[in-house]
Coordinates of C-alpha atoms (C1' of nucleotides) in Angstrom, one line a residue:
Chain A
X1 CA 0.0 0.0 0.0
X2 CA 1.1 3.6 -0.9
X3 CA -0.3 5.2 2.8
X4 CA 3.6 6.6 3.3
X5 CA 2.7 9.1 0.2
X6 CA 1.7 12.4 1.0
X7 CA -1.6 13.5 0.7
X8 CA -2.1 16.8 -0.8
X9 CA -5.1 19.0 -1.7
X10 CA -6.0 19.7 -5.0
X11 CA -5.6 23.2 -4.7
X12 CA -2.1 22.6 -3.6
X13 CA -1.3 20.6 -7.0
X14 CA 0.6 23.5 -8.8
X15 CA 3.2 23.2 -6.2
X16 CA 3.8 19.3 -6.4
X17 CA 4.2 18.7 -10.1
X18 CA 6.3 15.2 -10.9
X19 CA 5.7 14.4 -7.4
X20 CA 3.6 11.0 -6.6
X21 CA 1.0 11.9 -4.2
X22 CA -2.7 10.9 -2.8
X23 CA -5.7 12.8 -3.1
X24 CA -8.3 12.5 -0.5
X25 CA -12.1 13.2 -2.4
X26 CA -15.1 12.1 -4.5
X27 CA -15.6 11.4 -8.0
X28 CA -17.5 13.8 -9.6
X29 CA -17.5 12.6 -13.2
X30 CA -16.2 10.1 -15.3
X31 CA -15.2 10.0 -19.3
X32 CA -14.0 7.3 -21.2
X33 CA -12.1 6.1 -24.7
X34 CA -11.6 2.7 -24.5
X35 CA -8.4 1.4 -22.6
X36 CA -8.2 5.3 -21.3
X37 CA -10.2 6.5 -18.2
X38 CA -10.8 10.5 -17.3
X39 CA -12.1 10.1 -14.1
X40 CA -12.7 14.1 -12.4
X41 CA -12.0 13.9 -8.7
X42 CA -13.0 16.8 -6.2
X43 CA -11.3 17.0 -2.2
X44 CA -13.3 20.3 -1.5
X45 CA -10.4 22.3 -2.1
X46 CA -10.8 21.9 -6.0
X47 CA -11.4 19.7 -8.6
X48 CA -8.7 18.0 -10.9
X49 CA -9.3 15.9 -14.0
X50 CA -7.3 12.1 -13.4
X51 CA -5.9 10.1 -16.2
X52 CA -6.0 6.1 -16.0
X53 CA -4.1 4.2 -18.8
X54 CA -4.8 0.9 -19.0
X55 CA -1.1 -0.4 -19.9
X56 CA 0.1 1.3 -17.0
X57 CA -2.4 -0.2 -14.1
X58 CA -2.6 -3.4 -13.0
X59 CA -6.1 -5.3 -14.2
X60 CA -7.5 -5.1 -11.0
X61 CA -6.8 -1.3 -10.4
X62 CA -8.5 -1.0 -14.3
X63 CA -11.2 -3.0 -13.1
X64 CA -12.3 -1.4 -9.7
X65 CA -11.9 1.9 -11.9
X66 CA -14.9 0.9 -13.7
X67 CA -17.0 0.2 -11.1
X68 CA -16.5 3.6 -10.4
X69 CA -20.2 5.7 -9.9
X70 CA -20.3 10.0 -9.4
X71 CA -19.4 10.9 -5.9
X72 CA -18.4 7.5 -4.8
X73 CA -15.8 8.3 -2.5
X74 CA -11.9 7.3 -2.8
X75 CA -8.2 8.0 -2.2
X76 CA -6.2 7.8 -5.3
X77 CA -2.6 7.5 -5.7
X78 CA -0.7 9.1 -8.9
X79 CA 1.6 11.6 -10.4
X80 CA 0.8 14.8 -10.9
X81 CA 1.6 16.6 -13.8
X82 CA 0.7 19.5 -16.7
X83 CA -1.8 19.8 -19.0
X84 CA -0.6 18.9 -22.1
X85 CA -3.3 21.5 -23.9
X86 CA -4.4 23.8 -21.2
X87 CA -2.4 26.5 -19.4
X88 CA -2.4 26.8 -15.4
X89 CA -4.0 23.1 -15.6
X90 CA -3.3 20.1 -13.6
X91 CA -3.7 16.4 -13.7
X92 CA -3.4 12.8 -12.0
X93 CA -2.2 10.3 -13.4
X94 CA -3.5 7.5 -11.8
X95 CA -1.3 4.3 -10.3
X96 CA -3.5 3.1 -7.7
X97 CA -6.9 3.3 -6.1
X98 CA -8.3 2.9 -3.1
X99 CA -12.2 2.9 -2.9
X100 CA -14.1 3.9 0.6
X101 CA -17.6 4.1 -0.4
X102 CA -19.4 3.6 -4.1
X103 CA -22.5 5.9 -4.5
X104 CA -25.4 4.4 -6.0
X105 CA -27.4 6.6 -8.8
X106 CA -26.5 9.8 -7.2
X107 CA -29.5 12.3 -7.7
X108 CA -27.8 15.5 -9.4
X109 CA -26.5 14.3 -13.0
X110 CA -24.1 16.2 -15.2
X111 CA -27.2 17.8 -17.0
X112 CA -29.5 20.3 -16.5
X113 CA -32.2 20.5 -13.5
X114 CA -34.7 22.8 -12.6
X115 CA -34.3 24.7 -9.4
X116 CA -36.8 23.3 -7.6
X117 CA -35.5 19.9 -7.8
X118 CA -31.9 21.4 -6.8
X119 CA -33.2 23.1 -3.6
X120 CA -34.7 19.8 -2.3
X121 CA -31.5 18.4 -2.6
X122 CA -29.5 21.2 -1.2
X123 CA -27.2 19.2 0.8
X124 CA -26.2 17.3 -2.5
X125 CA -26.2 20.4 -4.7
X126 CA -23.5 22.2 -2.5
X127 CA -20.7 19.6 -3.9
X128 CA -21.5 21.0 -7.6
X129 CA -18.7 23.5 -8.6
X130 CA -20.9 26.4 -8.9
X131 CA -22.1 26.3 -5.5
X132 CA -18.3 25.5 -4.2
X133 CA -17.6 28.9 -5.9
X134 CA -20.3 30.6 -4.6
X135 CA -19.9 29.4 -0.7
X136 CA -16.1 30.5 -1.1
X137 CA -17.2 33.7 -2.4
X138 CA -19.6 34.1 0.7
X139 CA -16.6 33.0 2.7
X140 CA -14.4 36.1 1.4
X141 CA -17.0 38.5 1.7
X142 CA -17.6 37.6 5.5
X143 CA -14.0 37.3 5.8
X144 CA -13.5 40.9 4.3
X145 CA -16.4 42.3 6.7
X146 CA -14.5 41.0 9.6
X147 CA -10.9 43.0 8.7
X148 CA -12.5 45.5 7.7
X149 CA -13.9 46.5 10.9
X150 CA -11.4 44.7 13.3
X151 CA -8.4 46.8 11.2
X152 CA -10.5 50.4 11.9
X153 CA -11.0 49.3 16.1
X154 CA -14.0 48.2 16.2
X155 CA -15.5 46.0 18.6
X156 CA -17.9 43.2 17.9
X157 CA -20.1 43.1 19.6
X158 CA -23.3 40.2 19.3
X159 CA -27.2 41.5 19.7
X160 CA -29.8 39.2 20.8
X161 CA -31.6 37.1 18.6
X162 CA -34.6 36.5 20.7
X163 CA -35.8 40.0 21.5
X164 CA -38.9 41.5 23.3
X165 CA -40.1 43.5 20.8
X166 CA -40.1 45.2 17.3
X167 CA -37.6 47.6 16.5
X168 CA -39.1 49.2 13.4
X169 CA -42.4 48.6 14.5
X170 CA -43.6 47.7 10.8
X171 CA -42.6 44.8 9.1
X172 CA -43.8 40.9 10.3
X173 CA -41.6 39.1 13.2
X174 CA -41.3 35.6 13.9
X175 CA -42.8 34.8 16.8
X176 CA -42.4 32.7 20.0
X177 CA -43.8 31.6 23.3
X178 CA -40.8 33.0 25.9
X179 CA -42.0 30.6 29.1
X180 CA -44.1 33.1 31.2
X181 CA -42.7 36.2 29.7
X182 CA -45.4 36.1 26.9
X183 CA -44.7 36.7 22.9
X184 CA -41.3 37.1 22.2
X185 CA -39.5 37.7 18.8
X186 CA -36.5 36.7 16.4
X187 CA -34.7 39.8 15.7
X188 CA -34.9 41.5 12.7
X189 CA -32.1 43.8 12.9
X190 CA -29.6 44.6 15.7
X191 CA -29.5 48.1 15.6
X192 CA -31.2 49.0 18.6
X193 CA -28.3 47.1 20.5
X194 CA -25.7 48.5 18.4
X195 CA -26.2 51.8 19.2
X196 CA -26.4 50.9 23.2
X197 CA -23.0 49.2 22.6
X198 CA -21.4 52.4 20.6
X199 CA -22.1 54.3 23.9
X200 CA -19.5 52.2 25.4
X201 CA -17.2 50.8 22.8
X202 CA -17.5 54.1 20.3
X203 CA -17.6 52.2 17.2
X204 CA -19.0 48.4 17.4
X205 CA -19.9 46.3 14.6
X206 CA -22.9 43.7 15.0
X207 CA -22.8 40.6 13.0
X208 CA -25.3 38.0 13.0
X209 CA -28.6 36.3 11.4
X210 CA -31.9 38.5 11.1
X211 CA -35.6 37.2 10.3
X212 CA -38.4 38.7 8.9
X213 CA -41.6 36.9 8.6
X214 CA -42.7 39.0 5.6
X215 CA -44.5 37.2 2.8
X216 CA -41.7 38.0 0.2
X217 CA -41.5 35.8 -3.3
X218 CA -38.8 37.6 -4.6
X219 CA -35.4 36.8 -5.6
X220 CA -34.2 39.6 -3.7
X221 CA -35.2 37.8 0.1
X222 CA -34.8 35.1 2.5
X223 CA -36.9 34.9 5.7
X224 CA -33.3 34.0 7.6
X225 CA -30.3 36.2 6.4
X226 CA -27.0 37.5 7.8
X227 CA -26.6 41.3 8.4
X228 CA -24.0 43.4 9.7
X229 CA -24.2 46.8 11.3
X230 CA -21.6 48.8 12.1
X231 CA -23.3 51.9 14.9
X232 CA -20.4 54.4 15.6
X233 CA -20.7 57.3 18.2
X234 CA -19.8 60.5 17.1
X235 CA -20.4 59.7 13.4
X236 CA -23.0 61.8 11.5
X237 CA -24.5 61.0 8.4
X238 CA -21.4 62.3 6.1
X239 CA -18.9 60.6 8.0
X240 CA -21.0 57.4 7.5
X241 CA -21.5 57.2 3.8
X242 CA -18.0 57.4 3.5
X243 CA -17.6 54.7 5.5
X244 CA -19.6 52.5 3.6
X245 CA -18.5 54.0 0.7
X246 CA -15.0 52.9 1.8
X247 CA -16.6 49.1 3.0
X248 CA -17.9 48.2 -0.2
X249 CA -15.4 49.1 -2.0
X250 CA -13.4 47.0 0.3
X251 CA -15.3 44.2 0.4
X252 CA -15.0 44.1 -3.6
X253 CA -11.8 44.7 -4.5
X254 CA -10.8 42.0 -1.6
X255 CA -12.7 39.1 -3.4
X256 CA -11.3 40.3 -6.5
X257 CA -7.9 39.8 -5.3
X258 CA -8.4 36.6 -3.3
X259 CA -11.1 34.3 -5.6
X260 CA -10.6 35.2 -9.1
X261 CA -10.6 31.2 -10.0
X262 CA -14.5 30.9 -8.1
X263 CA -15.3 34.3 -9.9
X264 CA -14.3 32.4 -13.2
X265 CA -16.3 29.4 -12.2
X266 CA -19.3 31.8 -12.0
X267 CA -18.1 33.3 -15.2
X268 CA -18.7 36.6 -13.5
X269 CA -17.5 40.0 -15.7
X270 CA -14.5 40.9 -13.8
X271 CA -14.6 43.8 -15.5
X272 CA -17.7 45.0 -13.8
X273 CA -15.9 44.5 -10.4
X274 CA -12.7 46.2 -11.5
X275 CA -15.0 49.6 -11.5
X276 CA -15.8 49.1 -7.7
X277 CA -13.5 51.8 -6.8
X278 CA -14.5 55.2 -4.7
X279 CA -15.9 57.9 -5.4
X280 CA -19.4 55.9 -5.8
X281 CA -22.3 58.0 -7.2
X282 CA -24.9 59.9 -4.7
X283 CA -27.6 61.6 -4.9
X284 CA -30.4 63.1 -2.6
X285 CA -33.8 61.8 -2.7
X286 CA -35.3 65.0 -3.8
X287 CA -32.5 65.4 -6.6
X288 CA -33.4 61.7 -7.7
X289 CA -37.2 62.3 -7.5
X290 CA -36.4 65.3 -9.8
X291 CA -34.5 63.1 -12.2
X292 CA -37.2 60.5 -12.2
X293 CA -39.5 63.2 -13.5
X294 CA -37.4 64.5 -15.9
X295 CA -36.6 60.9 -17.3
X296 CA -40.3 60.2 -17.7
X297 CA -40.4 57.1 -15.2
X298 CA -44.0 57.1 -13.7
X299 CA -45.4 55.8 -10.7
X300 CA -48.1 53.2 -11.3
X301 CA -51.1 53.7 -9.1
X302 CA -53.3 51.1 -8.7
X303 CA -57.1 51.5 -7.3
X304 CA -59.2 49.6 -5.5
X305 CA -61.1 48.6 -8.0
X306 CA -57.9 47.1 -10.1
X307 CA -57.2 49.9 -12.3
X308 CA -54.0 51.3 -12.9
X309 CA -52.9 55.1 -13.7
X310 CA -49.7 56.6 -14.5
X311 CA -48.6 59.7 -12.9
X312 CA -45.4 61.8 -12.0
X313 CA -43.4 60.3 -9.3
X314 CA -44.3 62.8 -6.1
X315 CA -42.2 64.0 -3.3
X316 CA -43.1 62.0 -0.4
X317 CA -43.5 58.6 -1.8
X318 CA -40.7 56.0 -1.1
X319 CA -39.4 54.5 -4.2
X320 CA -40.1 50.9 -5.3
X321 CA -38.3 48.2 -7.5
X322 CA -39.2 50.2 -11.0
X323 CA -37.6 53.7 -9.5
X324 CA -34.6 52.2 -7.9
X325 CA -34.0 50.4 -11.6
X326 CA -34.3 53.0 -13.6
X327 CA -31.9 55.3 -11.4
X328 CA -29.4 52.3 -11.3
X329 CA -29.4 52.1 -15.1
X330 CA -27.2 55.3 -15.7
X331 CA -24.6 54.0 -13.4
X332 CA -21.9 51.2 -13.3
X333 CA -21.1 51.5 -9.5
X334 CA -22.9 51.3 -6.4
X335 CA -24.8 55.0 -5.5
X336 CA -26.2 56.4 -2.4
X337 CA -29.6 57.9 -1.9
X338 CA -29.6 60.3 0.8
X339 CA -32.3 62.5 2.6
X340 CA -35.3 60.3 2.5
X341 CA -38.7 62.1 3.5
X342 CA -38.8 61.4 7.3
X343 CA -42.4 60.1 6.6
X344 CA -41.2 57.0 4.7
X345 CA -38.2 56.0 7.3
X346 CA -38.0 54.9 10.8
X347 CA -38.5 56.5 14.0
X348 CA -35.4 56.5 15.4
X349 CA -33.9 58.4 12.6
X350 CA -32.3 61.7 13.2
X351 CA -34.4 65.0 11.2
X352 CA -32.1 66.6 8.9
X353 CA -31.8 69.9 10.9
X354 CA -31.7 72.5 7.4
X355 CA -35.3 70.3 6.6
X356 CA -37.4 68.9 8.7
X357 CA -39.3 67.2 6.8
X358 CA -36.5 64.5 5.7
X359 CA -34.8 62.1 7.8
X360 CA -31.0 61.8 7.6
X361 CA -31.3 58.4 6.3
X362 CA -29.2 56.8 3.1
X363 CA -29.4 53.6 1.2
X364 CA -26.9 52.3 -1.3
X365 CA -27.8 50.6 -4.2
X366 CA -26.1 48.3 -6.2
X367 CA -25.3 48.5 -10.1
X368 CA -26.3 45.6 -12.4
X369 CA -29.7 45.5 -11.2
X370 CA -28.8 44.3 -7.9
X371 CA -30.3 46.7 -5.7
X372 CA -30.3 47.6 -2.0
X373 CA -27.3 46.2 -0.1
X374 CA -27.3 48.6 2.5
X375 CA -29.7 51.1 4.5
X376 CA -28.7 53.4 7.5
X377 CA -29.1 56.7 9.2
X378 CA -27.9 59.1 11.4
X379 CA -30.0 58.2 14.4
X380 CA -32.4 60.6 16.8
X381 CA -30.1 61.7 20.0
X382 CA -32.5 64.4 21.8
X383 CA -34.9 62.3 24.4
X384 CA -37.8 64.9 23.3
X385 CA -37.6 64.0 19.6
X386 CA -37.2 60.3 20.1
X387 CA -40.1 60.4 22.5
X388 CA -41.9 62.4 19.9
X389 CA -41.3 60.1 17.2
X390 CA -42.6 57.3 19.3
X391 CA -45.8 58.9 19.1
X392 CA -46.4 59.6 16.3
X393 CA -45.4 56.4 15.0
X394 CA -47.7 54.8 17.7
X395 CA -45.4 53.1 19.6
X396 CA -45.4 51.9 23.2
X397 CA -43.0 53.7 25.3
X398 CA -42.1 51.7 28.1
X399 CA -40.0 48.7 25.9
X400 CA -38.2 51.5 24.6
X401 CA -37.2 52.4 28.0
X402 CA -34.1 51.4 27.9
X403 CA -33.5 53.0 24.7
X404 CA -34.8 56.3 25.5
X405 CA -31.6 55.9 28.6
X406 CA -29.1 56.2 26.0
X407 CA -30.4 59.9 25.4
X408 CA -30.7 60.2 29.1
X409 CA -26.9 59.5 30.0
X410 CA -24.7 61.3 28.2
X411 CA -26.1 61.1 24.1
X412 CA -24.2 61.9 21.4
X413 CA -24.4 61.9 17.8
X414 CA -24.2 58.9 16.1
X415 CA -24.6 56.4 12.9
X416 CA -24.8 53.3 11.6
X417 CA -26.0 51.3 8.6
X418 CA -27.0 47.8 8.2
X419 CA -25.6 46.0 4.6
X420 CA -27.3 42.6 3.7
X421 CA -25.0 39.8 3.5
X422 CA -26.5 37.4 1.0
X423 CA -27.1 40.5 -1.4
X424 CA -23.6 41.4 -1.4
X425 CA -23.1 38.2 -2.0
X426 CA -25.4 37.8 -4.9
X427 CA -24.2 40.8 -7.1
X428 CA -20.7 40.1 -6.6
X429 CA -21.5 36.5 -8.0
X430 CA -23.8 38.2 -11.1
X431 CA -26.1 35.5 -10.0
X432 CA -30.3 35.0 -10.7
X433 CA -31.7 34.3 -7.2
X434 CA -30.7 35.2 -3.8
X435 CA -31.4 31.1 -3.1
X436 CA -27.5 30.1 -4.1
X437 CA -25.7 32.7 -1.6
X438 CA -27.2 30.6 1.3
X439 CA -25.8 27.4 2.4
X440 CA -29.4 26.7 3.6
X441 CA -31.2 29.5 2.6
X442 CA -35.2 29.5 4.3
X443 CA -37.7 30.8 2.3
X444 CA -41.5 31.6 2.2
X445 CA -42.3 27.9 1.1
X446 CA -39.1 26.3 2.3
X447 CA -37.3 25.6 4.6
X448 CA -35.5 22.1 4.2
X449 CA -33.5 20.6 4.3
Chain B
rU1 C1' -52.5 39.7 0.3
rC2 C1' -52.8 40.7 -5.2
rC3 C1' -51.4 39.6 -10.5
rG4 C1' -49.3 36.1 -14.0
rC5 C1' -47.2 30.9 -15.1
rG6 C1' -46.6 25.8 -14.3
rA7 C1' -47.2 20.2 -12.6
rU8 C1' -46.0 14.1 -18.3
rA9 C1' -40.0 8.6 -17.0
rG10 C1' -34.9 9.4 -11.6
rC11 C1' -33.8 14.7 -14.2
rU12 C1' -34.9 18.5 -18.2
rC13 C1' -38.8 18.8 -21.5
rA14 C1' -41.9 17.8 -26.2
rG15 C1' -46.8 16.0 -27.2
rC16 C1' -52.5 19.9 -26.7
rG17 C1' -59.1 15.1 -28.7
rG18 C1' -57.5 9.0 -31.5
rU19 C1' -52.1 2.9 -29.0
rA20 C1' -47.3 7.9 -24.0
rG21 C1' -42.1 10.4 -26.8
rA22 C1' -36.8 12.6 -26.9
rG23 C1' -32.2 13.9 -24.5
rC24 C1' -29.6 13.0 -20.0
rA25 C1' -29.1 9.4 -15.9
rA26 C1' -29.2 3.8 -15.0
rU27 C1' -27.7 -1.3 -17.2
rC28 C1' -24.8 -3.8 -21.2
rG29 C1' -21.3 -3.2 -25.3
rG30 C1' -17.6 -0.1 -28.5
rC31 C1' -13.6 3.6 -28.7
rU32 C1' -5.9 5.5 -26.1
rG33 C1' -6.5 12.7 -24.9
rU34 C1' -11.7 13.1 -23.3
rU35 C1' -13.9 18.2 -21.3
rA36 C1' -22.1 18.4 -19.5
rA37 C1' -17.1 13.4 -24.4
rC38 C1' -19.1 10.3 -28.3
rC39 C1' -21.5 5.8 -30.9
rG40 C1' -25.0 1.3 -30.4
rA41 C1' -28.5 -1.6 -27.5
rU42 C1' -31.8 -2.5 -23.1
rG43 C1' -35.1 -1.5 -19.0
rG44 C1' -38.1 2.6 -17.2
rG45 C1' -44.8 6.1 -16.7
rU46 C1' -51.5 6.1 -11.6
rC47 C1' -49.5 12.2 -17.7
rG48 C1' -50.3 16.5 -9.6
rC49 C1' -55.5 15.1 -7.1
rA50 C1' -61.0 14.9 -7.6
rG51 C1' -65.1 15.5 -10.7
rG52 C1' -67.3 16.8 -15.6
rU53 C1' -67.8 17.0 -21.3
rU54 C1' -66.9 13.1 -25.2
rC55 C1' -67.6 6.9 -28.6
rG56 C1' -62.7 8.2 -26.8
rA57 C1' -59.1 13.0 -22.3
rA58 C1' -52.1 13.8 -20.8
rU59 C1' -54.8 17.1 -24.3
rC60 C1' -61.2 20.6 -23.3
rC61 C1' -64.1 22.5 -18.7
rU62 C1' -64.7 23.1 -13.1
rG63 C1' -62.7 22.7 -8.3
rC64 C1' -58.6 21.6 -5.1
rU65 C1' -53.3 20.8 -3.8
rC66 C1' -48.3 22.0 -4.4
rG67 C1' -44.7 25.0 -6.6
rC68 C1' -42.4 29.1 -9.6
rG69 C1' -42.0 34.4 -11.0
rG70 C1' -43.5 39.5 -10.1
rA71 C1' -45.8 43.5 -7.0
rG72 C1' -45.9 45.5 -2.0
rC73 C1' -42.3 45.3 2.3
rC74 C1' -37.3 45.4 3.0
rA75 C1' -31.0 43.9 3.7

RNA sequence: UCCGCGAUAGCUCAGCGGUAGAGCAAUCGGCUGUUAACCGAUGGGUCGCAGGUUCGAAUCCUGCUCGCGGAGCCA
């Protein structure tokens, strides 16, 4: 037996060429031509095309070959060496095998399936090389949120995920029986907590999964997603938006650099990326309802009755899929929309002080068609105005309590935004539906396995 | 919640009133540089469920179930 060979990742193969080694993995496809085998193995770090001879096995290495099945598992010994067509390509050619477990009539064939079938067998689908591409790509991008905030001093710092109440007060919460405390809620953002921990770590990030119970059949949302929330004290609205400004950009060029080959897989348009790169666009939400009207994109009103009319966009009303769209069109990186109409945002949003009437709020949207990937604000730091917008937003004040203390003792202004992992995720892939940046993702109607 | 669309072999789909089909997968055979390899053969079906129209229904009609996409809401 070969066990005193090395065993070396796939990934690792450039660096081991004429070397006789063992690879550790699955089979993920098999081609033949007569008395020559191209088995495809896979070890999680990559896959790597094998090649079997049959003059240069033994007969019973040739013969367990081809009882070979897709993503039977096995150790196979062999030399690694070049391509002898492709550039930067590797392969193994195959002396001996070892087999730990044959698969029988493995569900997910080399050939097309439709989604649904693929998200019933999620835990298969994750061994195909798209999805490997696109779980290391999620991997950067949470990697890259983590420096990115550790380098600039902040503290992580976790929120609850079973919380007493709503924070926004609007959209639909999970809910739960919390033992003799009554309803209780999974959280569906950590904000609330963020800023309490700002007030005594200055700039904190939160970083954890959120829920929302809305009924949302889009490809744009999961019921269960990560988010994370950076809340910084003595940040206003300025200093923020250049913070995420400098985050996203971040967070881009960082994948570009470090999973090119998964970005390849995905046949994403590096290109695209490559433009990631500060100064991003912005513009106000009054400036952007102007250009709306100017551009001729209507808003579609529809009446009770079923009917629909077209008029001009007005000042006041928050923009929906069709607006953010047509905006996006004009641009090939990510823009900020700033100065929302206080109406349409939450309560805990600061008033812009030269306007009353809108809330220092911003979201960034992403180009391509991707959308929102982040929202955040400059929040309310006078106890009158907070207590104010509690009213009129017809919210309890007692929960809030303990939020209302952090005007009490010693408040100060401060900022924060919140930026959607699994969107990120999905335009930096260029991919379809939101369903592939989530090991497990839980939707409306599913949520196995 | 509203508006569209769909359900036929393990998978992806065609068939749209007259004996249920193809490609892939599976099984068997062929091929020494293949790249979702290719070529030949074999097996494989309660046409989502219930009712109706008809001499005859996968096909037309009604209801139901499940799913998909979009809107709203948002990250």
């Amino acid at each position: 037996m070969s066990s005193a060979l090395p065993h070396v990742y796939i990934s690792e193969f450039k660096h081991h060429v004429g070397e006789q080694v063992r690879l550790k993995g699955w089979v993920y496809n098999i081609r033949s031509s007569g008395k020559l085998m191209f088995p495809e193995f896979r070890d999680g770090s990559g896959i790597v095309q094998g090649v079997v001879s049959k003059k240069d096995v033994s007969d019973s290495v040739w013969q367990q070959f081809e009882t070979l099945t897709q993503e039977s598992s096995v150790i196979v010994t062999g030399t690694i060496s070049k391509h002898p067509k492709l550039e930067n390509v590797y392969e193994l050619h195959v002396s001996d095998l070892d087999i730990i477990h044959i698969a029988h009539d493995y569900p997910i064939t080399p050939k097309e399936h439709g989604v649904e079938f693929l998200a019933d067998k999620r835990h298969l689908w994750l061994r195909s090389k798209r999805q490997w591409a696109i779980m290391r790509v999620r991997h950067e991008v949470i990697n890259a949120i983590r420096d990115f905030f550790n380098q600039r001093d902040f503290t992580l710092i976790d929120s609850p995920i079973i919380t007493p109440n709503a924070v926004e007060g609007t959209t639909t919460l999970f809910e739960l029986d919390y033992f003799d405390l009554g309803k209780a809620y999974l959280t569906q953002s950590g904000q609330l907590y963020g800023e309490a921990s700002a007030m005594a770590f200055g700039k904190v990030y939160v970083f954890g999964p959120t829920f929302r119970a809305e009924k949302s059949k889009t490809r744009r949302h999961l019921t269960e997603f990560w988010m994370v929330e950076p809340e910084m004290a003595y940040y206003d609205l300025e200093m923020t938006m250049a913070l995420a400004e400098e985050f996203v950009e971040y967070i881009v060029q960082r994948v570009l650099e470090k999973r090119k080959e998964e970005l390849t897989v995905l046949e994403r348009d590096l290109t695209k990326l490559e433009k990631i790169t500060r100064p991003f666009h912005r513009l106000s939400y009054t400036d952007a309802v102007e250009w709306l009207n100017k551009h001729n994109v209507k808003l579609i009103k529809k009446a009770a009755d079923g009917s629909e009319t077209e008029i001009d966009f007005p000042w006041g009303e928050d923009f929906g899929a069709p607006q953010e769209e047509a905006l996006m069109a004009q641009f090939d990186k990510p823009c900020i929309i700033h100065r929302y109409p206080a109406e349409v945002k939450a309560f805990y949003m600061k008033r812009d002080p030269e306007n009353p009437k809108l809330a220092l709020a911003m979201d960034m949207l992403a180009p391509e068609g991707a959308g929102e990937i982040i929202g955040g604000s400059q929040r309310e730091d006078s106890y009158e105005a907070l207590l104010e917008r509690l009213r009129e937003h017809n919210l309890p004040q007692e929960p809030f309590e303990w939020y209302l203390d952090l005007r009490r003792y010693g408040s100060v202004p401060h900022s924060g935004f919140g930026l959607g992992l699994e969107r990120t995720v999905k335009w930096i892939c260029g991919l379809e539906h939101i369903r592939e940046t989530s090991p497990y993702p839980r939707m409306i109607y599913r949520n196995t396995p």
